[in-house]
Short mmCIF file of C-alpha atoms and ligand atoms in Angstrom, two decimals:
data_model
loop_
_atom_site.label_atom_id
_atom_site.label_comp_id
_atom_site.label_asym_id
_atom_site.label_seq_id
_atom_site.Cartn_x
_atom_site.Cartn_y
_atom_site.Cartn_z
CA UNK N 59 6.11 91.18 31.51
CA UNK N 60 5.12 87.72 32.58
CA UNK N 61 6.77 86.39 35.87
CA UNK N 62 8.98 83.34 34.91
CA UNK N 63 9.74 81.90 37.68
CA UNK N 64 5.69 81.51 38.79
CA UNK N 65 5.44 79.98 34.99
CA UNK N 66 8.05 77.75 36.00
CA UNK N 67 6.61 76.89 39.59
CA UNK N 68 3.51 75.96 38.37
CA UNK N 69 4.47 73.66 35.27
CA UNK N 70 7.07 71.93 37.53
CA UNK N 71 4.49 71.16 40.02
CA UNK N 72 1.71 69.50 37.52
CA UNK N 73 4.86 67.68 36.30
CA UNK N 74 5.71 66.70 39.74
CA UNK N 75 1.92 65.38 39.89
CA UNK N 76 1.41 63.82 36.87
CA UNK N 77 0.58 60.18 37.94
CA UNK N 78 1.03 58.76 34.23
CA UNK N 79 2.32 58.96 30.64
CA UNK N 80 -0.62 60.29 29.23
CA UNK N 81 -1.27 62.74 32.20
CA UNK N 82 3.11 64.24 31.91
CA UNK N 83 1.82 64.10 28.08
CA UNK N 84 -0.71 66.34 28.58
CA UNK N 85 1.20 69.10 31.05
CA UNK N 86 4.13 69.10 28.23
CA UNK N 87 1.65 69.97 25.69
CA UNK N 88 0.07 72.41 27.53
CA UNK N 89 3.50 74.46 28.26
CA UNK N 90 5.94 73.53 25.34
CA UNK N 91 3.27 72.41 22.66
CA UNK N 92 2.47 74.83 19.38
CA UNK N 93 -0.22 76.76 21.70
CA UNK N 94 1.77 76.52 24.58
CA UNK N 95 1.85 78.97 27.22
CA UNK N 96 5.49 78.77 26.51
CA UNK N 97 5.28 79.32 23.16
CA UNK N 98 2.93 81.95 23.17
CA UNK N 99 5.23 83.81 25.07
CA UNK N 100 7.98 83.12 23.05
CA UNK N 101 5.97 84.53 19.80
CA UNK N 102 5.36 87.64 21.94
CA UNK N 103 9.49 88.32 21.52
CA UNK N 104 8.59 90.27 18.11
CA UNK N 105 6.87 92.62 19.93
CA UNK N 106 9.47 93.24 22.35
CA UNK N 107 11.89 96.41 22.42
CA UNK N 108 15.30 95.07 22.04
CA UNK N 109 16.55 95.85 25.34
CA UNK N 110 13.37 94.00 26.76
CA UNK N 111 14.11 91.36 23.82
CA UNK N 112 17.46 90.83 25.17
CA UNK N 113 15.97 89.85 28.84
CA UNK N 114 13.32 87.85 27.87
CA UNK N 115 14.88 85.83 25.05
CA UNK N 116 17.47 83.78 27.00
CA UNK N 117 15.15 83.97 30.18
CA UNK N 118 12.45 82.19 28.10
CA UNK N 119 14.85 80.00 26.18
CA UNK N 120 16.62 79.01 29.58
CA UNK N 121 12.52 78.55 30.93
CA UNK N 122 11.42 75.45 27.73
CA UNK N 123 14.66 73.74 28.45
CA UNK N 124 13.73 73.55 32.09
CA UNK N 125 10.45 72.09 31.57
CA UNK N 126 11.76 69.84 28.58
CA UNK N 127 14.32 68.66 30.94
CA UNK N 128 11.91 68.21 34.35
CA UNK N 129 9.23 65.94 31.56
CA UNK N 130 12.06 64.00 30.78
CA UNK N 131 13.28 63.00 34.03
CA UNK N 132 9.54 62.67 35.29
CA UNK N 133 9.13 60.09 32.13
CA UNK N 134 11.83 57.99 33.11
CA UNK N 135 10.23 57.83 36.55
CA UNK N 136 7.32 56.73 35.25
CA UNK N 137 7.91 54.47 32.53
CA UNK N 138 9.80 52.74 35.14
CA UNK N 139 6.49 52.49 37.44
CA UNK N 140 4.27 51.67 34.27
CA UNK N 141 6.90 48.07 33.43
CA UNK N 142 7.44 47.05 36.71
CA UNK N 143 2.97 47.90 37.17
CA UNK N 144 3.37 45.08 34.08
CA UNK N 145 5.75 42.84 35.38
CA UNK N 146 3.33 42.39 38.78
CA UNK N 147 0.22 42.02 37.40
CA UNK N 148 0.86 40.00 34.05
CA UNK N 149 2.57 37.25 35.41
CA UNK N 150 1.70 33.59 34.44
CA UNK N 151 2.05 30.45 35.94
CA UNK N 152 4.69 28.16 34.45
CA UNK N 153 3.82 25.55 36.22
CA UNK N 154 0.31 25.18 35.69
CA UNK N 155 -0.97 22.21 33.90
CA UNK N 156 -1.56 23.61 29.87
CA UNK N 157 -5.22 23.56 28.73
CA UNK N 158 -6.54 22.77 25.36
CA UNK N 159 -3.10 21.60 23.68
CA UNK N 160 -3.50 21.73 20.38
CA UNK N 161 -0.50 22.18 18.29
CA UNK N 162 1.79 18.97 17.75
CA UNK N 163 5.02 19.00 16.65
CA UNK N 164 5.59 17.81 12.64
CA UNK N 165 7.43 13.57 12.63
CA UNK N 166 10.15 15.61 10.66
CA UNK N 167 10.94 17.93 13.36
CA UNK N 168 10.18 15.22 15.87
CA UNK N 169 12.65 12.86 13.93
CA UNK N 170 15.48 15.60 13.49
CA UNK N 171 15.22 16.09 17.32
CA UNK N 172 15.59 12.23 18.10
CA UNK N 173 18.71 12.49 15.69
CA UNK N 174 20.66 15.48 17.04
CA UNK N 175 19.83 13.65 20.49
CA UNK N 176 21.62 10.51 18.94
CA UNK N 177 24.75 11.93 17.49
CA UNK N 178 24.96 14.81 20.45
CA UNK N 179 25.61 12.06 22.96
CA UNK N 180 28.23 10.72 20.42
CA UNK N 181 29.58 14.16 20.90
CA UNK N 182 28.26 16.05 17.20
CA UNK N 183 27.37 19.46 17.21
CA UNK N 184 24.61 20.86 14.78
CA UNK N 185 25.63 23.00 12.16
CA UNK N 186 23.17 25.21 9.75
CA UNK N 187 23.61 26.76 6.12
CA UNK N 188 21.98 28.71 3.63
CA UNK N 189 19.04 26.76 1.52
CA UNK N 190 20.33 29.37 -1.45
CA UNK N 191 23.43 28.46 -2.36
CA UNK N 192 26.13 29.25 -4.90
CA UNK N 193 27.15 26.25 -7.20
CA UNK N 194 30.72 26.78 -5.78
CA UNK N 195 29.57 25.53 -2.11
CA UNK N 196 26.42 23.09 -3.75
CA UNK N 197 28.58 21.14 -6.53
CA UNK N 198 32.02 22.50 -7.25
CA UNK N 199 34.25 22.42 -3.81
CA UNK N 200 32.62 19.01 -3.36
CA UNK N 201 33.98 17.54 -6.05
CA UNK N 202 31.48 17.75 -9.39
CA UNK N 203 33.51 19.99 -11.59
CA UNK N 204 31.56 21.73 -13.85
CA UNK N 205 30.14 19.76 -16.41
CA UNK N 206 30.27 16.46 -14.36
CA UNK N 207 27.82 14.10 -15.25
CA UNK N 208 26.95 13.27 -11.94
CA UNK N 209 25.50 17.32 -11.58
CA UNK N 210 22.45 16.08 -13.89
CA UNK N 211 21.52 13.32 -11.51
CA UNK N 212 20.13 15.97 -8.83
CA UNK N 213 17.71 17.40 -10.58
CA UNK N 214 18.32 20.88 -9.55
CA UNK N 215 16.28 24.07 -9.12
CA UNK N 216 18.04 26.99 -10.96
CA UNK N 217 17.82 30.61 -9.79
CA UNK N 218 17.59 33.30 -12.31
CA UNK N 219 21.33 34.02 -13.39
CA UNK N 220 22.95 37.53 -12.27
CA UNK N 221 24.64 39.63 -14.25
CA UNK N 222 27.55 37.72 -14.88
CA UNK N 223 25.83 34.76 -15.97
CA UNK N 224 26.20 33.05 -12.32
CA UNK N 225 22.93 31.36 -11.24
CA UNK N 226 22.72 30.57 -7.70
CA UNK N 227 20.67 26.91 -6.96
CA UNK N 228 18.47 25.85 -4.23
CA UNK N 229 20.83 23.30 -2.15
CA UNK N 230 19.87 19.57 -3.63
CA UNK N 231 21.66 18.25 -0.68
CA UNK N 232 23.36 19.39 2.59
CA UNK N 233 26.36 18.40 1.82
CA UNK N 234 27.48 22.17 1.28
CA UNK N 235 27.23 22.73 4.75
CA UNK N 236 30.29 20.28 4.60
CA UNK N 237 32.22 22.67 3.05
CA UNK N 238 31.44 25.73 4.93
CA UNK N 239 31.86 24.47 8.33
CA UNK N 240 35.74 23.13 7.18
CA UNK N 241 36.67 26.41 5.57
CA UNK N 242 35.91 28.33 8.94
CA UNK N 243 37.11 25.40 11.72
CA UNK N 244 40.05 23.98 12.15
CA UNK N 245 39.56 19.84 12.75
CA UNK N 246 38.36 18.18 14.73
CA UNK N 247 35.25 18.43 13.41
CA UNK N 248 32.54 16.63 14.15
CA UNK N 249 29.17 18.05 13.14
CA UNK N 250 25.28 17.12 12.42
CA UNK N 251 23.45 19.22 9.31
CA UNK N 252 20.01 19.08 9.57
CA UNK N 253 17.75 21.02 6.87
CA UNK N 254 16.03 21.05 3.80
CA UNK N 255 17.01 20.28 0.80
CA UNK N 256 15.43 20.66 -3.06
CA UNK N 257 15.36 18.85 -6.14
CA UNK N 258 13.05 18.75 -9.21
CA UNK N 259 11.31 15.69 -8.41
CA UNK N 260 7.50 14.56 -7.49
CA UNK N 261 5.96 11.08 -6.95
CA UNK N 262 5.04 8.90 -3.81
CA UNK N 263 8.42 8.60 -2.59
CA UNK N 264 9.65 11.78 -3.57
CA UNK N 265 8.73 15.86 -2.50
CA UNK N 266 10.55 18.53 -4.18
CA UNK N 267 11.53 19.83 -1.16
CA UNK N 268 12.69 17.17 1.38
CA UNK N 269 14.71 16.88 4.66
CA UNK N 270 18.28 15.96 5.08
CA UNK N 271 20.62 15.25 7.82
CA UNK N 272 24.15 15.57 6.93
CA UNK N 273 27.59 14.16 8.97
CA UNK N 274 30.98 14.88 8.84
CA UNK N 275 34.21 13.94 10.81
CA UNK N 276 37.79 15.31 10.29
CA UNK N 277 40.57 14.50 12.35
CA UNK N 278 43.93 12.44 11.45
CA UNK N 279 42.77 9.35 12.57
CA UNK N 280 39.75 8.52 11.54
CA UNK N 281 38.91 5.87 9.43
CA UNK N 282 36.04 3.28 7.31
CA UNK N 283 36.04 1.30 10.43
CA UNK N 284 34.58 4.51 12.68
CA UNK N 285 32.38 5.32 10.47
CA UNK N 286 30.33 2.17 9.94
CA UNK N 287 30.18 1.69 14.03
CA UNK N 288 29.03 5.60 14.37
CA UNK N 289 26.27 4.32 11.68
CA UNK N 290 25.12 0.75 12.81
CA UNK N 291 24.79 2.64 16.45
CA UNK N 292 23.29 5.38 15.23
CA UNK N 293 20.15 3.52 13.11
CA UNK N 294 20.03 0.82 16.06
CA UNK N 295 19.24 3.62 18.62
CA UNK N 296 16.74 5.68 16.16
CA UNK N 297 15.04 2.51 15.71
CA UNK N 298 14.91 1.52 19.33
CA UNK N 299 15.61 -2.05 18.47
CA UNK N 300 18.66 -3.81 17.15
CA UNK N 301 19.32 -3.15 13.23
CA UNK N 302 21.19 -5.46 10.94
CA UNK N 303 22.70 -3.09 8.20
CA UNK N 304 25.21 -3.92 5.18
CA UNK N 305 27.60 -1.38 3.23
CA UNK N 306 27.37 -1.62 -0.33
CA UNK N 307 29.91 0.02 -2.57
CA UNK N 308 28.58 3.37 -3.97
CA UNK N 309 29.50 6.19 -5.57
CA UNK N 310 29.43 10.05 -4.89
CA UNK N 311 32.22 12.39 -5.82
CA UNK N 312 32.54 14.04 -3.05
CA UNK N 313 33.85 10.50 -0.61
CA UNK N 314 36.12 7.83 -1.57
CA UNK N 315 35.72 5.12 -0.82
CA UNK N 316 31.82 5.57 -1.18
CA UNK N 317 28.77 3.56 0.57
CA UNK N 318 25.22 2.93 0.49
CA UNK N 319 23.57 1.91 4.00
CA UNK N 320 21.00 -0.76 4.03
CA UNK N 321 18.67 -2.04 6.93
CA UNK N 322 17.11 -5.26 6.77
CA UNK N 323 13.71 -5.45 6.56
CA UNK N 324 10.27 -7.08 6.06
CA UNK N 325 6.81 -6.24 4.88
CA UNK N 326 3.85 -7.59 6.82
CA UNK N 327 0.74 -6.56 5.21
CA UNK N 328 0.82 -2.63 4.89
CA UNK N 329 3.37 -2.72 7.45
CA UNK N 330 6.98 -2.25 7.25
CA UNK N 331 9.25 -4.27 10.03
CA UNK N 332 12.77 -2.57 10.26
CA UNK N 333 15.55 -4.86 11.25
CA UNK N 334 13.96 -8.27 10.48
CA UNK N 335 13.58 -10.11 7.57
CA UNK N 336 14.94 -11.13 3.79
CA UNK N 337 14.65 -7.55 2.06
CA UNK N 338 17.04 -4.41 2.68
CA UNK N 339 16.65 -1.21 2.18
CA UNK N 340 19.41 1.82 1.39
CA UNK N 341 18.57 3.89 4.28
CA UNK N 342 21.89 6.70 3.44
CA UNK N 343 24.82 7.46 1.28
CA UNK N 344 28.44 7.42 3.37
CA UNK N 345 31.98 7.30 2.61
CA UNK N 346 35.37 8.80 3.29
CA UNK N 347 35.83 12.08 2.33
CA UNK N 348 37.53 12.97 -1.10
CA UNK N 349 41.28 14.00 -0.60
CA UNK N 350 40.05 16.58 -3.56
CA UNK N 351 37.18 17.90 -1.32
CA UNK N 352 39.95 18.56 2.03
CA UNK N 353 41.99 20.22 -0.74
CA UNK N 354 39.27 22.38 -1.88
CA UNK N 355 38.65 23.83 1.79
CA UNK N 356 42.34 24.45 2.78
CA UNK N 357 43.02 21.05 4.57
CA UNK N 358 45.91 19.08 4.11
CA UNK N 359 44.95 15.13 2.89
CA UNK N 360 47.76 13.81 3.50
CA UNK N 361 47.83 15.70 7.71
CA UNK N 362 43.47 15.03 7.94
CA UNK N 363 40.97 12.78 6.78
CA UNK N 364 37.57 11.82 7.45
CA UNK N 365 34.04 10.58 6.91
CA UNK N 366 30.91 12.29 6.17
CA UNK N 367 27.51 10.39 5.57
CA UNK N 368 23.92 12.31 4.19
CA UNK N 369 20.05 10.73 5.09
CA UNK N 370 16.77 11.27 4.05
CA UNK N 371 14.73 12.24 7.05
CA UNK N 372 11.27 12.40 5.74
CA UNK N 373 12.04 8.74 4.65
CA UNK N 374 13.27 7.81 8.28
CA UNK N 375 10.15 9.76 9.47
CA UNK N 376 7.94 7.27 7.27
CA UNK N 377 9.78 4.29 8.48
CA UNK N 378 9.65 4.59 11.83
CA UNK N 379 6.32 5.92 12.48
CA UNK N 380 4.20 4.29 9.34
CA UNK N 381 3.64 6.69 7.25
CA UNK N 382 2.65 5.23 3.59
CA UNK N 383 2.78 8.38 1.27
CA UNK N 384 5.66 11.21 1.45
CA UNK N 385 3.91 13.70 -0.12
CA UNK N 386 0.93 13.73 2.79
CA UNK N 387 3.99 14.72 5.11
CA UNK N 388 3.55 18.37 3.95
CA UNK N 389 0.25 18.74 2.77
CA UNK N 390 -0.75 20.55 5.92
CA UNK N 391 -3.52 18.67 6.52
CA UNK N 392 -4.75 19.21 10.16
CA UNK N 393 -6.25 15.65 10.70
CA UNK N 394 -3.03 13.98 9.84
CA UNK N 395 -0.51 16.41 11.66
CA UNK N 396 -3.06 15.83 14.87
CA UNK N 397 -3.05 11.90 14.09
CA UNK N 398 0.80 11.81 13.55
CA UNK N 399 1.90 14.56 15.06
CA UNK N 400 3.86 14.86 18.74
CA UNK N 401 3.31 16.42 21.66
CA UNK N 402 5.54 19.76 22.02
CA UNK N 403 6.05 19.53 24.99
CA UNK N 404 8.03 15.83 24.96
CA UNK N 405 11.59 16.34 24.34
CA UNK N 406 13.03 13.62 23.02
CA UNK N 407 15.94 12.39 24.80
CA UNK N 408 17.56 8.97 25.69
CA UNK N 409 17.06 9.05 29.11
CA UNK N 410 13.23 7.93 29.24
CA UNK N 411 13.14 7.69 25.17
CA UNK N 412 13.45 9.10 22.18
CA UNK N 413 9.75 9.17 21.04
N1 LIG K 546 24.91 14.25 -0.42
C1 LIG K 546 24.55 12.90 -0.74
C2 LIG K 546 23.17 12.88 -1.38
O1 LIG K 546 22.39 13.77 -1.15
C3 LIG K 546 24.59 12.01 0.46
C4 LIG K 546 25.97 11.85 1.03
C5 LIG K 546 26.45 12.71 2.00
C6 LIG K 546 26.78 10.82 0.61
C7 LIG K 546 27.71 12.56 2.53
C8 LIG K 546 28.05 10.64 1.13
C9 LIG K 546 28.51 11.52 2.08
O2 LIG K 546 22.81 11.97 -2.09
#
């Protein structure tokens, strides 16, 4: 009969020893694997009288859960030396200057930042949604009920219908995210929806896909009044210079009253001058919020009310920084993300500037 406990002296040592993984590996294979010494022994058990059977069975049993147990601790012990061995010696220095920056951040991103930095310090929040969304969130709760006219002026991308018939739509504005932030927060509300947005649509002005920035306010007090000043400060500060805008009645059916936005502005040659000038230009759609739309997400009109307002970011992107054609914007092209592109590593803020 083998002697255990020397079996048992001897594995534990080279576990003991084993300076790494692939060394402990190695000693557990040699004891516990299919040609184990271990497992040899174990397949000797057939042979074995019954009285001997009855020794040796627990007894060898008793001797693999030793040496499974001793691998395991020993593996702790060293995967522990082998992260803080990582931890020492790949270590980099934050604070060394970066080499060879290439990457730039996109004008959308860029202008998205400069706007959550804007309505932040106005004290917005930024809210997110789903680009997939039901027509419930996307038309409905805002107001178009189905068959509204106003449903065929967004040109919207249809999913295959499920089995019921229901076809979800890719969002043609982010005004859904409207919806879903006042069914799941009690007011006051005040919250910033940037994201993309998607409708059917293709020419020099216009991308099938396309950036929005959504707004919305609910408390009891708020009124037409608030909302213009949050607007005129908002576009003076994007613009970095002082903005003359006018409100022209609109209509969407998810506000009443409804606004356009325009800025004043002036063409010099191929350039456009924001703020001066005879010409204006509708910069975003605005209004009050529809009593019907507070009903629609559990909020009493005549206890809450609000504003909400919805811009085109690419478009702001073009104004500010000079970009002639929308469609360039995401056309990947290296040369014009590295001309009009921004440094990463800028944050925007209003400190020492927004770009
Ligand atoms: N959702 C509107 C659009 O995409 C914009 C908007 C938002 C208008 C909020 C009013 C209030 O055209």
């Amino acid at each position: 009969m083998t002697d255990l406990s020397a079996l048992k002296a001897k594995y534990a040592e080279q576990i003991d020893t084993a300076p790494d993984l692939a060394a402990l590996d190695a000693v557990r294979v040699a004891a516990l694997g299919k040609k184990g010494e271990v497992s040899l022994q174990m397949r000797t058990l057939g042979q074995m009288s019954p009285e001997e059977k009855q020794v040796m069975g627990p007894a060898l049993n008793g001797l693999k859960n030793e040496i499974s147990d001793l691998v395991e601790t020993r593996k702790i012990i060293l995967e522990a030396e082998a992260l803080n061995a990582a931890l020492a010696s790949e270590t980099l220095d934050m604070s060394l200057p970066v080499k060879n920056e290439t990457g730039t951040l996109h004008p959308v991103m860029q202008v998205m930042e400069e706007m959550a930095v804007i309505f932040a310090d106005m004290g917005f929040a930024v809210a997110e949604g789903p680009d997939i969304e039901d027509d419930f969130h996307n038309f409905t709760a805002l107001n178009f009920p189905p068959g509204h006219p106003a449903r065929d002026m967004h040109d919207t991308f249809f999913l295959k219908p499920d089995a019921d018939g229901n076809k979800m739509v890719l969002r043609t504005h982010t005004s859904p995210v409207q919806i879903r932030t006042m069914m799941n927060q009690k007011p006051p509300i005040r919250i910033i929806v940037p994201g993309r947005t998607y409708r059917c649509d293709s020419d020099q002005t216009h991308t099938p896909m396309f950036h929005q920035v959504e707004g919305l306010v609910i408390d009891k007090t708020t009124h037409m009044g608030h909302l213009k000043g949050c607007l005129m400060d908002f576009i003076s500060t994007f613009f970095e210079t002082d903005v003359e805008t006018r409100f022209r009645p609109h209509h969407f059916p998810f506000t009443e009253p409804s606004a356009e936005m325009d800025v004043r502005y002036e063409r010099v040659g191929d350039e456009i001058r924001i703020g001066q000038g005879d010409n204006w230009m509708e910069i975003l759609g605005c209004g009050m919020v529809h009593p019907n739309v507070l009903k629609n997400c559990g909020l009493d009109p005549d206890e809450y009310q609000g504003f909400a307002f919805g811009m085109g970011v690419d478009r702001l992107a073009m104004l500010k920084y000079g970009m002639p054609d929308l469609r360039d914007m995401f056309a990947s092209d290296q040369r014009w993300l590295g001309h009009y592109g921004f440094s990463p590593l800028l944050q925007a803020n209003l400190a020492t500037g927004l770009s």
